[in-house]
């Protein structure tokens, strides 16, 4: 469960969100909708621990996000920033595989289990594997999470589990 409790966040002296609260149950799909400049991306940055909070708290599965080591935090949530193209012309498959990074060994190489998790997640959403580089648009834009408990883009709502 994700619990956002009265968070206030902003940039320098400019507050963007003031006392925002939200609770999302495991498996629930939530859309963050609003006009440009409303704070959608700021909210995602705050929830993921990228942007510090001025007040309030963010908890995932009862744990304070900002107190988790980065590797543990990455097992709960990841953000893919909006971009025109993925770095190095990554395919959708390769980009989703990046979501397995917190589970890789010290050499950082994906094993058969990691490849199977990614393939199952993409196939469960009707995406053939491997995915052509031209299909990057399927996960690009806004924020897309590819960690357990987080949906992969708006169309991809299956989860990549351990």
Short mmCIF file of C-alpha atoms in Angstrom, two decimals:
data_model
loop_
_atom_site.label_atom_id
_atom_site.label_comp_id
_atom_site.label_asym_id
_atom_site.label_seq_id
_atom_site.Cartn_x
_atom_site.Cartn_y
_atom_site.Cartn_z
CA UNK A 1 0.00 0.00 0.00
CA UNK A 2 1.18 3.51 -0.84
CA UNK A 3 0.29 6.22 1.68
CA UNK A 4 0.99 9.86 0.87
CA UNK A 5 0.29 11.84 4.02
CA UNK A 6 -0.03 15.64 3.80
CA UNK A 7 3.08 16.18 1.68
CA UNK A 8 4.25 19.66 0.80
CA UNK A 9 6.89 19.94 -1.91
CA UNK A 10 8.27 22.53 -4.30
CA UNK A 11 11.29 24.01 -5.99
CA UNK A 12 13.46 26.56 -4.15
CA UNK A 13 11.02 29.18 -2.79
CA UNK A 14 8.11 28.09 -5.00
CA UNK A 15 5.67 25.61 -3.42
CA UNK A 16 4.01 23.30 -5.95
CA UNK A 17 2.01 20.88 -3.78
CA UNK A 18 0.61 21.74 -0.36
CA UNK A 19 -0.66 19.09 2.08
CA UNK A 20 -1.48 16.48 -0.58
CA UNK A 21 -2.72 13.12 0.73
CA UNK A 22 -3.55 9.89 -1.08
CA UNK A 23 -3.82 6.19 -0.29
CA UNK A 24 -3.40 3.55 -2.99
CA UNK A 25 -4.04 -0.10 -2.19
CA UNK A 26 -1.89 -2.86 -3.67
CA UNK A 27 -3.09 -3.72 -7.17
CA UNK A 28 -5.09 -0.52 -7.53
CA UNK A 29 -4.52 1.50 -10.71
CA UNK A 30 -4.48 5.28 -10.31
CA UNK A 31 -4.30 8.00 -12.95
CA UNK A 32 -2.79 11.38 -12.13
CA UNK A 33 -4.56 13.86 -14.39
CA UNK A 34 -4.29 17.62 -14.64
CA UNK A 35 -3.21 20.53 -16.82
CA UNK A 36 0.41 21.40 -17.52
CA UNK A 37 2.07 22.86 -14.45
CA UNK A 38 -0.42 21.33 -12.00
CA UNK A 39 2.26 19.30 -10.21
CA UNK A 40 1.77 15.78 -11.62
CA UNK A 41 5.48 15.20 -12.27
CA UNK A 42 6.40 16.92 -9.01
CA UNK A 43 4.13 14.49 -7.15
CA UNK A 44 5.80 11.50 -8.81
CA UNK A 45 9.27 12.86 -8.03
CA UNK A 46 8.29 13.35 -4.39
CA UNK A 47 6.72 9.90 -4.08
CA UNK A 48 9.78 8.23 -5.61
CA UNK A 49 12.15 10.04 -3.26
CA UNK A 50 13.83 12.11 -5.97
CA UNK A 51 12.50 15.42 -4.65
CA UNK A 52 12.73 16.12 -0.89
CA UNK A 53 9.56 16.80 1.08
CA UNK A 54 9.07 20.06 2.99
CA UNK A 55 6.42 18.39 5.14
CA UNK A 56 4.48 15.14 5.35
CA UNK A 57 5.49 11.58 4.61
CA UNK A 58 5.40 8.90 1.92
CA UNK A 59 5.16 5.27 3.00
CA UNK A 60 5.20 2.14 0.87
CA UNK A 61 4.21 -1.08 2.60
CA UNK A 62 4.49 0.76 5.92
CA UNK A 63 8.06 1.91 5.31
CA UNK A 64 9.08 5.56 5.04
CA UNK A 65 10.37 6.02 1.45
CA UNK A 66 13.08 8.51 2.39
CA UNK A 67 14.54 6.21 5.04
CA UNK A 68 14.96 3.27 2.68
CA UNK A 69 18.36 2.70 1.08
CA UNK A 70 18.23 3.54 -2.64
CA UNK A 71 18.42 -0.11 -3.72
CA UNK A 72 15.47 -1.03 -1.48
CA UNK A 73 13.48 2.00 -2.63
CA UNK A 74 14.07 0.98 -6.25
CA UNK A 75 12.40 -2.36 -5.54
CA UNK A 76 9.16 -0.53 -4.81
CA UNK A 77 9.11 2.32 -7.29
CA UNK A 78 10.91 3.58 -10.38
CA UNK A 79 10.23 6.55 -12.64
CA UNK A 80 10.88 6.73 -16.38
CA UNK A 81 10.97 10.46 -17.21
CA UNK A 82 9.22 11.85 -20.24
CA UNK A 83 11.53 11.89 -23.26
CA UNK A 84 11.29 11.93 -27.03
CA UNK A 85 13.35 8.76 -27.26
CA UNK A 86 14.85 6.28 -24.89
CA UNK A 87 18.60 6.47 -24.22
CA UNK A 88 20.74 4.55 -26.66
CA UNK A 89 17.70 3.50 -28.69
CA UNK A 90 16.64 1.00 -26.01
CA UNK A 91 13.78 -1.27 -26.95
CA UNK A 92 10.71 -1.53 -24.73
CA UNK A 93 12.02 -4.92 -23.59
CA UNK A 94 15.41 -3.47 -22.59
CA UNK A 95 13.78 -0.54 -20.82
CA UNK A 96 11.46 -2.79 -18.82
CA UNK A 97 14.46 -5.00 -18.00
CA UNK A 98 16.06 -1.96 -16.35
CA UNK A 99 13.30 -2.28 -13.75
CA UNK A 100 14.98 -5.50 -12.61
CA UNK A 101 18.23 -3.66 -11.74
CA UNK A 102 17.64 -3.68 -7.94
CA UNK A 103 17.39 -7.49 -8.05
CA UNK A 104 20.58 -8.14 -10.01
CA UNK A 105 23.73 -9.47 -8.39
CA UNK A 106 26.85 -7.41 -7.84
CA UNK A 107 27.92 -7.89 -11.47
CA UNK A 108 24.63 -6.37 -12.60
CA UNK A 109 23.87 -9.01 -15.19
CA UNK A 110 20.33 -10.18 -15.82
CA UNK A 111 19.80 -13.89 -15.39
CA UNK A 112 17.24 -16.22 -16.89
CA UNK A 113 14.74 -15.47 -14.10
CA UNK A 114 14.95 -11.72 -14.80
CA UNK A 115 14.41 -12.27 -18.53
CA UNK A 116 11.41 -14.50 -17.80
CA UNK A 117 9.85 -11.88 -15.49
CA UNK A 118 10.12 -9.21 -18.19
CA UNK A 119 8.82 -11.50 -20.94
CA UNK A 120 5.84 -12.57 -18.82
CA UNK A 121 5.00 -8.98 -17.93
CA UNK A 122 5.11 -7.84 -21.55
CA UNK A 123 3.25 -10.89 -22.88
CA UNK A 124 0.55 -10.46 -20.23
CA UNK A 125 -0.12 -7.07 -21.76
CA UNK A 126 -0.22 -8.34 -25.34
CA UNK A 127 3.30 -7.15 -26.14
CA UNK A 128 5.36 -9.67 -28.13
CA UNK A 129 8.94 -10.24 -26.97
CA UNK A 130 11.46 -9.07 -27.85
CA UNK A 131 10.02 -5.67 -28.73
CA UNK A 132 11.28 -3.65 -31.67
CA UNK A 133 13.05 -0.38 -30.91
CA UNK A 134 10.32 1.40 -32.89
CA UNK A 135 7.76 0.38 -30.25
CA UNK A 136 9.35 2.60 -27.60
CA UNK A 137 6.32 4.88 -27.62
CA UNK A 138 4.43 2.21 -25.69
CA UNK A 139 6.18 3.14 -22.44
CA UNK A 140 7.49 6.63 -23.16
CA UNK A 141 5.96 9.79 -21.77
CA UNK A 142 5.05 11.03 -18.34
CA UNK A 143 6.16 8.57 -15.73
CA UNK A 144 6.13 4.84 -16.09
CA UNK A 145 7.12 2.57 -13.27
CA UNK A 146 8.70 -0.79 -13.79
CA UNK A 147 9.17 -2.16 -10.30
CA UNK A 148 7.05 -4.66 -8.38
CA UNK A 149 3.76 -3.09 -7.41
CA UNK A 150 4.04 -0.37 -10.03
CA UNK A 151 2.42 -0.34 -13.48
CA UNK A 152 4.46 -0.04 -16.64
CA UNK A 153 2.95 2.94 -18.45
CA UNK A 154 -0.75 3.65 -18.74
CA UNK A 155 -1.44 0.73 -21.07
CA UNK A 156 0.79 -1.74 -19.21
CA UNK A 157 -0.83 -2.49 -15.88
CA UNK A 158 0.54 -5.96 -15.18
CA UNK A 159 3.30 -6.07 -12.64
CA UNK A 160 6.85 -7.30 -12.79
CA UNK A 161 7.07 -9.47 -9.72
CA UNK A 162 10.02 -11.03 -7.97
#
